[in-house]
PDB file of C-alpha atoms in Angstrom:
ATOM      1  CA  UNK A   1     125.064  83.505 105.457  1.00 48.00           C
ATOM      2  CA  UNK A   2     124.409  80.055 103.935  1.00 44.00           C
ATOM      3  CA  UNK A   3     121.281  79.713 101.820  1.00 44.00           C
ATOM      4  CA  UNK A   4     120.020  76.784 103.919  1.00 58.00           C
ATOM      5  CA  UNK A   5     120.139  78.995 107.022  1.00 89.00           C
ATOM      6  CA  UNK A   6     116.393  79.104 107.704  1.00 92.00           C
ATOM      7  CA  UNK A   7     114.493  80.233 110.782  1.00 95.00           C
ATOM      8  CA  UNK A   8     111.456  77.954 111.207  1.00 95.00           C
ATOM      9  CA  UNK A   9     108.657  79.879 112.898  1.00 96.00           C
ATOM     10  CA  UNK A  10     106.282  78.210 115.326  1.00 95.00           C
ATOM     11  CA  UNK A  11     105.693  81.038 117.829  1.00 97.00           C
ATOM     12  CA  UNK A  12     102.576  83.092 117.024  1.00 97.00           C
ATOM     13  CA  UNK A  13     104.099  86.138 118.749  1.00 98.00           C
ATOM     14  CA  UNK A  14     107.066  86.044 116.358  1.00 98.00           C
ATOM     15  CA  UNK A  15     104.712  85.636 113.386  1.00 98.00           C
ATOM     16  CA  UNK A  16     102.686  88.676 114.476  1.00 98.00           C
ATOM     17  CA  UNK A  17     105.854  90.698 115.102  1.00 98.00           C
ATOM     18  CA  UNK A  18     107.163  89.991 111.600  1.00 98.00           C
ATOM     19  CA  UNK A  19     103.775  90.728 109.988  1.00 98.00           C
ATOM     20  CA  UNK A  20     104.360  94.497 110.346  1.00 97.00           C
ATOM     21  CA  UNK A  21     105.105  96.022 106.908  1.00 96.00           C
ATOM     22  CA  UNK A  22     108.079  98.076 108.130  1.00 97.00           C
ATOM     23  CA  UNK A  23     109.622  95.053 109.828  1.00 98.00           C
ATOM     24  CA  UNK A  24     109.243  92.958 106.690  1.00 97.00           C
ATOM     25  CA  UNK A  25     110.986  95.688 104.697  1.00 96.00           C
ATOM     26  CA  UNK A  26     113.799  96.058 107.238  1.00 98.00           C
ATOM     27  CA  UNK A  27     114.453  92.326 107.336  1.00 98.00           C
ATOM     28  CA  UNK A  28     114.338  92.195 103.530  1.00 95.00           C
ATOM     29  CA  UNK A  29     116.853  95.034 103.217  1.00 95.00           C
ATOM     30  CA  UNK A  30     119.232  93.373 105.684  1.00 97.00           C
ATOM     31  CA  UNK A  31     118.996  90.083 103.813  1.00 95.00           C
ATOM     32  CA  UNK A  32     119.482  91.760 100.452  1.00 91.00           C
ATOM     33  CA  UNK A  33     122.138  94.338 101.281  1.00 92.00           C
ATOM     34  CA  UNK A  34     123.891  92.787 104.265  1.00 94.00           C
ATOM     35  CA  UNK A  35     124.617  94.639 107.506  1.00 97.00           C
ATOM     36  CA  UNK A  36     123.330  98.208 107.644  1.00 97.00           C
ATOM     37  CA  UNK A  37     123.355 101.026 110.160  1.00 96.00           C
ATOM     38  CA  UNK A  38     120.116 102.351 111.607  1.00 96.00           C
ATOM     39  CA  UNK A  39     120.640 105.567 109.621  1.00 95.00           C
ATOM     40  CA  UNK A  40     121.147 103.686 106.359  1.00 96.00           C
ATOM     41  CA  UNK A  41     118.024 101.595 106.985  1.00 98.00           C
ATOM     42  CA  UNK A  42     116.090 104.743 107.855  1.00 97.00           C
ATOM     43  CA  UNK A  43     116.856 106.150 104.413  1.00 97.00           C
ATOM     44  CA  UNK A  44     116.119 102.854 102.638  1.00 95.00           C
ATOM     45  CA  UNK A  45     112.659 102.399 104.158  1.00 95.00           C
ATOM     46  CA  UNK A  46     111.864 106.126 104.485  1.00 95.00           C
ATOM     47  CA  UNK A  47     111.156 105.935 108.218  1.00 96.00           C
ATOM     48  CA  UNK A  48     112.441 108.006 111.133  1.00 97.00           C
ATOM     49  CA  UNK A  49     115.565 106.698 112.869  1.00 96.00           C
ATOM     50  CA  UNK A  50     113.636 106.217 116.123  1.00 96.00           C
ATOM     51  CA  UNK A  51     110.963 104.187 114.364  1.00 97.00           C
ATOM     52  CA  UNK A  52     113.580 102.015 112.643  1.00 98.00           C
ATOM     53  CA  UNK A  53     115.348 101.418 115.968  1.00 97.00           C
ATOM     54  CA  UNK A  54     112.056 100.383 117.578  1.00 98.00           C
ATOM     55  CA  UNK A  55     111.204  97.942 114.787  1.00 98.00           C
ATOM     56  CA  UNK A  56     114.733  96.486 114.783  1.00 98.00           C
ATOM     57  CA  UNK A  57     114.374  95.912 118.518  1.00 97.00           C
ATOM     58  CA  UNK A  58     111.143  93.984 117.931  1.00 98.00           C
ATOM     59  CA  UNK A  59     112.789  91.925 115.186  1.00 98.00           C
ATOM     60  CA  UNK A  60     115.767  91.207 117.474  1.00 98.00           C
ATOM     61  CA  UNK A  61     113.438  90.184 120.312  1.00 97.00           C
ATOM     62  CA  UNK A  62     112.201  87.318 118.109  1.00 97.00           C
ATOM     63  CA  UNK A  63     115.578  86.369 116.623  1.00 96.00           C
ATOM     64  CA  UNK A  64     115.115  87.777 113.106  1.00 97.00           C
ATOM     65  CA  UNK A  65     118.033  90.241 113.354  1.00 98.00           C
ATOM     66  CA  UNK A  66     121.049  90.807 115.575  1.00 97.00           C
ATOM     67  CA  UNK A  67     123.421  93.671 116.159  1.00 95.00           C
ATOM     68  CA  UNK A  68     126.616  93.880 114.096  1.00 95.00           C
ATOM     69  CA  UNK A  69     128.895  96.053 116.254  1.00 91.00           C
ATOM     70  CA  UNK A  70     131.976  95.060 114.246  1.00 93.00           C
ATOM     71  CA  UNK A  71     130.631  97.172 111.357  1.00 93.00           C
ATOM     72  CA  UNK A  72     130.240 100.383 113.373  1.00 90.00           C
ATOM     73  CA  UNK A  73     132.684 103.191 112.704  1.00 89.00           C
ATOM     74  CA  UNK A  74     131.974 104.833 116.065  1.00 88.00           C
ATOM     75  CA  UNK A  75     130.333 103.973 119.381  1.00 83.00           C
ATOM     76  CA  UNK A  76     127.249 105.982 118.430  1.00 86.00           C
ATOM     77  CA  UNK A  77     126.576 103.994 115.268  1.00 89.00           C
ATOM     78  CA  UNK A  78     124.379 100.888 115.576  1.00 93.00           C
ATOM     79  CA  UNK A  79     124.590  98.289 112.840  1.00 96.00           C
ATOM     80  CA  UNK A  80     122.313  95.300 112.320  1.00 97.00           C
ATOM     81  CA  UNK A  81     122.342  92.095 110.282  1.00 97.00           C
ATOM     82  CA  UNK A  82     119.777  89.437 109.445  1.00 97.00           C
ATOM     83  CA  UNK A  83     120.126  86.367 111.665  1.00 97.00           C
ATOM     84  CA  UNK A  84     118.982  83.928 108.963  1.00 96.00           C
ATOM     85  CA  UNK A  85     118.843  83.795 105.167  1.00 92.00           C
ATOM     86  CA  UNK A  86     115.191  82.721 105.133  1.00 93.00           C
ATOM     87  CA  UNK A  87     112.115  82.472 107.315  1.00 96.00           C
ATOM     88  CA  UNK A  88     109.674  79.598 106.911  1.00 94.00           C
ATOM     89  CA  UNK A  89     106.665  78.134 108.642  1.00 94.00           C
ATOM     90  CA  UNK A  90     104.317  75.284 107.867  1.00 93.00           C
ATOM     91  CA  UNK A  91     100.638  76.175 107.412  1.00 91.00           C
ATOM     92  CA  UNK A  92      99.731  72.552 108.173  1.00 93.00           C
ATOM     93  CA  UNK A  93     101.342  72.807 111.621  1.00 94.00           C
ATOM     94  CA  UNK A  94      99.055  75.660 112.701  1.00 95.00           C
ATOM     95  CA  UNK A  95      95.664  74.300 111.601  1.00 95.00           C
ATOM     96  CA  UNK A  96      94.766  72.874 115.015  1.00 95.00           C
ATOM     97  CA  UNK A  97      95.798  75.980 116.995  1.00 97.00           C
ATOM     98  CA  UNK A  98      93.535  79.019 116.456  1.00 97.00           C
ATOM     99  CA  UNK A  99      96.115  81.490 117.805  1.00 97.00           C
ATOM    100  CA  UNK A 100      98.902  80.157 115.590  1.00 97.00           C
ATOM    101  CA  UNK A 101      96.536  79.923 112.599  1.00 97.00           C
ATOM    102  CA  UNK A 102      95.504  83.565 112.995  1.00 98.00           C
ATOM    103  CA  UNK A 103      99.135  84.676 113.355  1.00 98.00           C
ATOM    104  CA  UNK A 104     100.192  82.606 110.337  1.00 97.00           C
ATOM    105  CA  UNK A 105      97.377  84.072 108.240  1.00 97.00           C
ATOM    106  CA  UNK A 106      98.314  87.603 109.301  1.00 98.00           C
ATOM    107  CA  UNK A 107     101.942  87.025 108.328  1.00 97.00           C
ATOM    108  CA  UNK A 108     101.066  85.350 105.029  1.00 96.00           C
ATOM    109  CA  UNK A 109      98.840  88.297 104.071  1.00 97.00           C
ATOM    110  CA  UNK A 110     101.573  90.797 105.014  1.00 97.00           C
ATOM    111  CA  UNK A 111     104.122  88.872 102.917  1.00 96.00           C
ATOM    112  CA  UNK A 112     101.680  88.772 100.000  1.00 95.00           C
ATOM    113  CA  UNK A 113     101.214  92.546 100.243  1.00 96.00           C
ATOM    114  CA  UNK A 114     105.000  92.961 100.204  1.00 94.00           C
ATOM    115  CA  UNK A 115     105.190  90.805  97.058  1.00 92.00           C
ATOM    116  CA  UNK A 116     102.569  93.019  95.389  1.00 93.00           C
ATOM    117  CA  UNK A 117     104.503  96.166  96.354  1.00 92.00           C
ATOM    118  CA  UNK A 118     107.725  94.716  94.951  1.00 90.00           C
ATOM    119  CA  UNK A 119     106.078  93.758  91.659  1.00 91.00           C
ATOM    120  CA  UNK A 120     104.519  97.221  91.365  1.00 92.00           C
ATOM    121  CA  UNK A 121     107.940  98.809  91.976  1.00 91.00           C
ATOM    122  CA  UNK A 122     109.387  96.630  89.208  1.00 92.00           C
ATOM    123  CA  UNK A 123     106.627  97.614  86.788  1.00 92.00           C
ATOM    124  CA  UNK A 124     107.251 101.291  87.579  1.00 93.00           C
ATOM    125  CA  UNK A 125     110.979 100.864  86.845  1.00 93.00           C
ATOM    126  CA  UNK A 126     110.808  98.419  83.916  1.00 93.00           C
ATOM    127  CA  UNK A 127     110.936 101.060  81.154  1.00 94.00           C
ATOM    128  CA  UNK A 128     114.360 102.153  82.437  1.00 94.00           C
ATOM    129  CA  UNK A 129     115.918  98.672  82.278  1.00 91.00           C
ATOM    130  CA  UNK A 130     118.037  97.392  79.434  1.00 92.00           C
ATOM    131  CA  UNK A 131     116.068  95.169  77.007  1.00 94.00           C
ATOM    132  CA  UNK A 132     118.173  92.113  77.911  1.00 93.00           C
ATOM    133  CA  UNK A 133     116.817  92.325  81.469  1.00 91.00           C
ATOM    134  CA  UNK A 134     113.204  92.797  80.410  1.00 92.00           C
ATOM    135  CA  UNK A 135     113.532  89.803  78.035  1.00 93.00           C
ATOM    136  CA  UNK A 136     113.730  87.357  80.955  1.00 91.00           C
ATOM    137  CA  UNK A 137     110.828  88.829  82.907  1.00 91.00           C
ATOM    138  CA  UNK A 138     107.929  86.428  83.406  1.00 89.00           C
ATOM    139  CA  UNK A 139     104.458  86.707  84.852  1.00 87.00           C
ATOM    140  CA  UNK A 140     102.089  83.826  84.457  1.00 88.00           C
ATOM    141  CA  UNK A 141      99.665  81.536  86.133  1.00 88.00           C
ATOM    142  CA  UNK A 142      98.493  78.027  85.443  1.00 90.00           C
ATOM    143  CA  UNK A 143      95.572  76.005  86.677  1.00 90.00           C
ATOM    144  CA  UNK A 144      96.087  72.255  87.079  1.00 92.00           C
ATOM    145  CA  UNK A 145      93.881  69.421  88.284  1.00 93.00           C
ATOM    146  CA  UNK A 146      96.002  67.637  90.877  1.00 95.00           C
ATOM    147  CA  UNK A 147      95.679  65.415  93.907  1.00 95.00           C
ATOM    148  CA  UNK A 148      96.917  66.571  97.303  1.00 94.00           C
ATOM    149  CA  UNK A 149      99.973  64.326  96.820  1.00 96.00           C
ATOM    150  CA  UNK A 150     100.607  65.980  93.440  1.00 96.00           C
ATOM    151  CA  UNK A 151     100.516  69.391  95.144  1.00 94.00           C
ATOM    152  CA  UNK A 152     103.095  68.229  97.701  1.00 94.00           C
ATOM    153  CA  UNK A 153     105.305  67.028  94.822  1.00 96.00           C
ATOM    154  CA  UNK A 154     104.851  70.347  92.993  1.00 95.00           C
ATOM    155  CA  UNK A 155     105.917  72.203  96.154  1.00 93.00           C
ATOM    156  CA  UNK A 156     109.049  70.041  96.417  1.00 95.00           C
ATOM    157  CA  UNK A 157     109.851  70.686  92.738  1.00 96.00           C
ATOM    158  CA  UNK A 158     109.454  74.462  93.194  1.00 94.00           C
ATOM    159  CA  UNK A 159     111.627  74.435  96.313  1.00 92.00           C
ATOM    160  CA  UNK A 160     114.294  72.385  94.506  1.00 95.00           C
ATOM    161  CA  UNK A 161     114.203  74.789  91.567  1.00 95.00           C
ATOM    162  CA  UNK A 162     114.620  77.779  93.883  1.00 92.00           C
ATOM    163  CA  UNK A 163     117.476  76.027  95.715  1.00 91.00           C
ATOM    164  CA  UNK A 164     119.236  75.247  92.428  1.00 95.00           C
ATOM    165  CA  UNK A 165     119.133  78.890  91.367  1.00 94.00           C
ATOM    166  CA  UNK A 166     120.077  80.101  94.856  1.00 90.00           C
ATOM    167  CA  UNK A 167     123.227  77.966  94.612  1.00 91.00           C
ATOM    168  CA  UNK A 168     124.051  79.675  91.316  1.00 93.00           C
ATOM    169  CA  UNK A 169     123.421  83.141  92.760  1.00 91.00           C
ATOM    170  CA  UNK A 170     126.548  85.253  93.209  1.00 91.00           C
ATOM    171  CA  UNK A 171     126.243  88.972  93.948  1.00 88.00           C
ATOM    172  CA  UNK A 172     129.908  89.419  93.023  1.00 90.00           C
ATOM    173  CA  UNK A 173     129.569  87.930  89.521  1.00 93.00           C
ATOM    174  CA  UNK A 174     130.038  90.473  86.738  1.00 94.00           C
ATOM    175  CA  UNK A 175     126.703  91.524  85.264  1.00 92.00           C
ATOM    176  CA  UNK A 176     124.585  89.948  88.002  1.00 92.00           C
ATOM    177  CA  UNK A 177     121.631  91.861  89.452  1.00 91.00           C
ATOM    178  CA  UNK A 178     119.097  90.904  92.132  1.00 89.00           C
ATOM    179  CA  UNK A 179     116.253  88.802  90.679  1.00 91.00           C
ATOM    180  CA  UNK A 180     113.108  87.942  92.637  1.00 89.00           C
ATOM    181  CA  UNK A 181     111.398  84.579  92.286  1.00 89.00           C
ATOM    182  CA  UNK A 182     107.899  84.597  93.718  1.00 88.00           C
ATOM    183  CA  UNK A 183     105.654  81.595  93.363  1.00 85.00           C
ATOM    184  CA  UNK A 184     102.527  80.246  94.975  1.00 79.00           C
ATOM    185  CA  UNK A 185     100.969  76.819  94.651  1.00 78.00           C
ATOM    186  CA  UNK A 186      97.639  76.109  96.307  1.00 74.00           C
ATOM    187  CA  UNK A 187      94.300  74.441  95.800  1.00 77.00           C
ATOM    188  CA  UNK A 188      92.036  76.790  93.888  1.00 75.00           C
ATOM    189  CA  UNK A 189      89.156  77.808  96.196  1.00 73.00           C
ATOM    190  CA  UNK A 190      85.782  76.986  94.664  1.00 67.00           C
TER     191      UNK A 190
END
């Protein structure tokens, strides 16, 4: 799946569907690990097979995932894959539509909670990592005084930085491990 393969959300129903914590985890696992069977996903997210099937159906209904029958080893096995490498939506585009704004906010808060969970999982596991992996770990924040145009430029710089490192990413490279880059840039509320 190419890194520029992005699903651009505009439908508030799709935003609300993705905002469910289990669905976010399922989509994340499919993007990270590639195609998986319902049983494999059930183990990964610690949910019943029936629940996983239901949530995959909801994700498929909105185009986030699709079946991968070519991976099945039998007719009983159902495999799924992510339909896109990324999901994006523009907060600016929803400001004038209360339904879309509410759905966007719900999804953004669910994604933020998922980020927090992932960072907590890292912190729980950090003591077991080799020192060379802990050496590159970073957590920081900065407060700048910028114009709205500066903030747009900062966003473009962050997206370009992420794209540059995504191009360098290779899960098959010797010694490589998954690395999460999470960043936020926003006007500080006063």
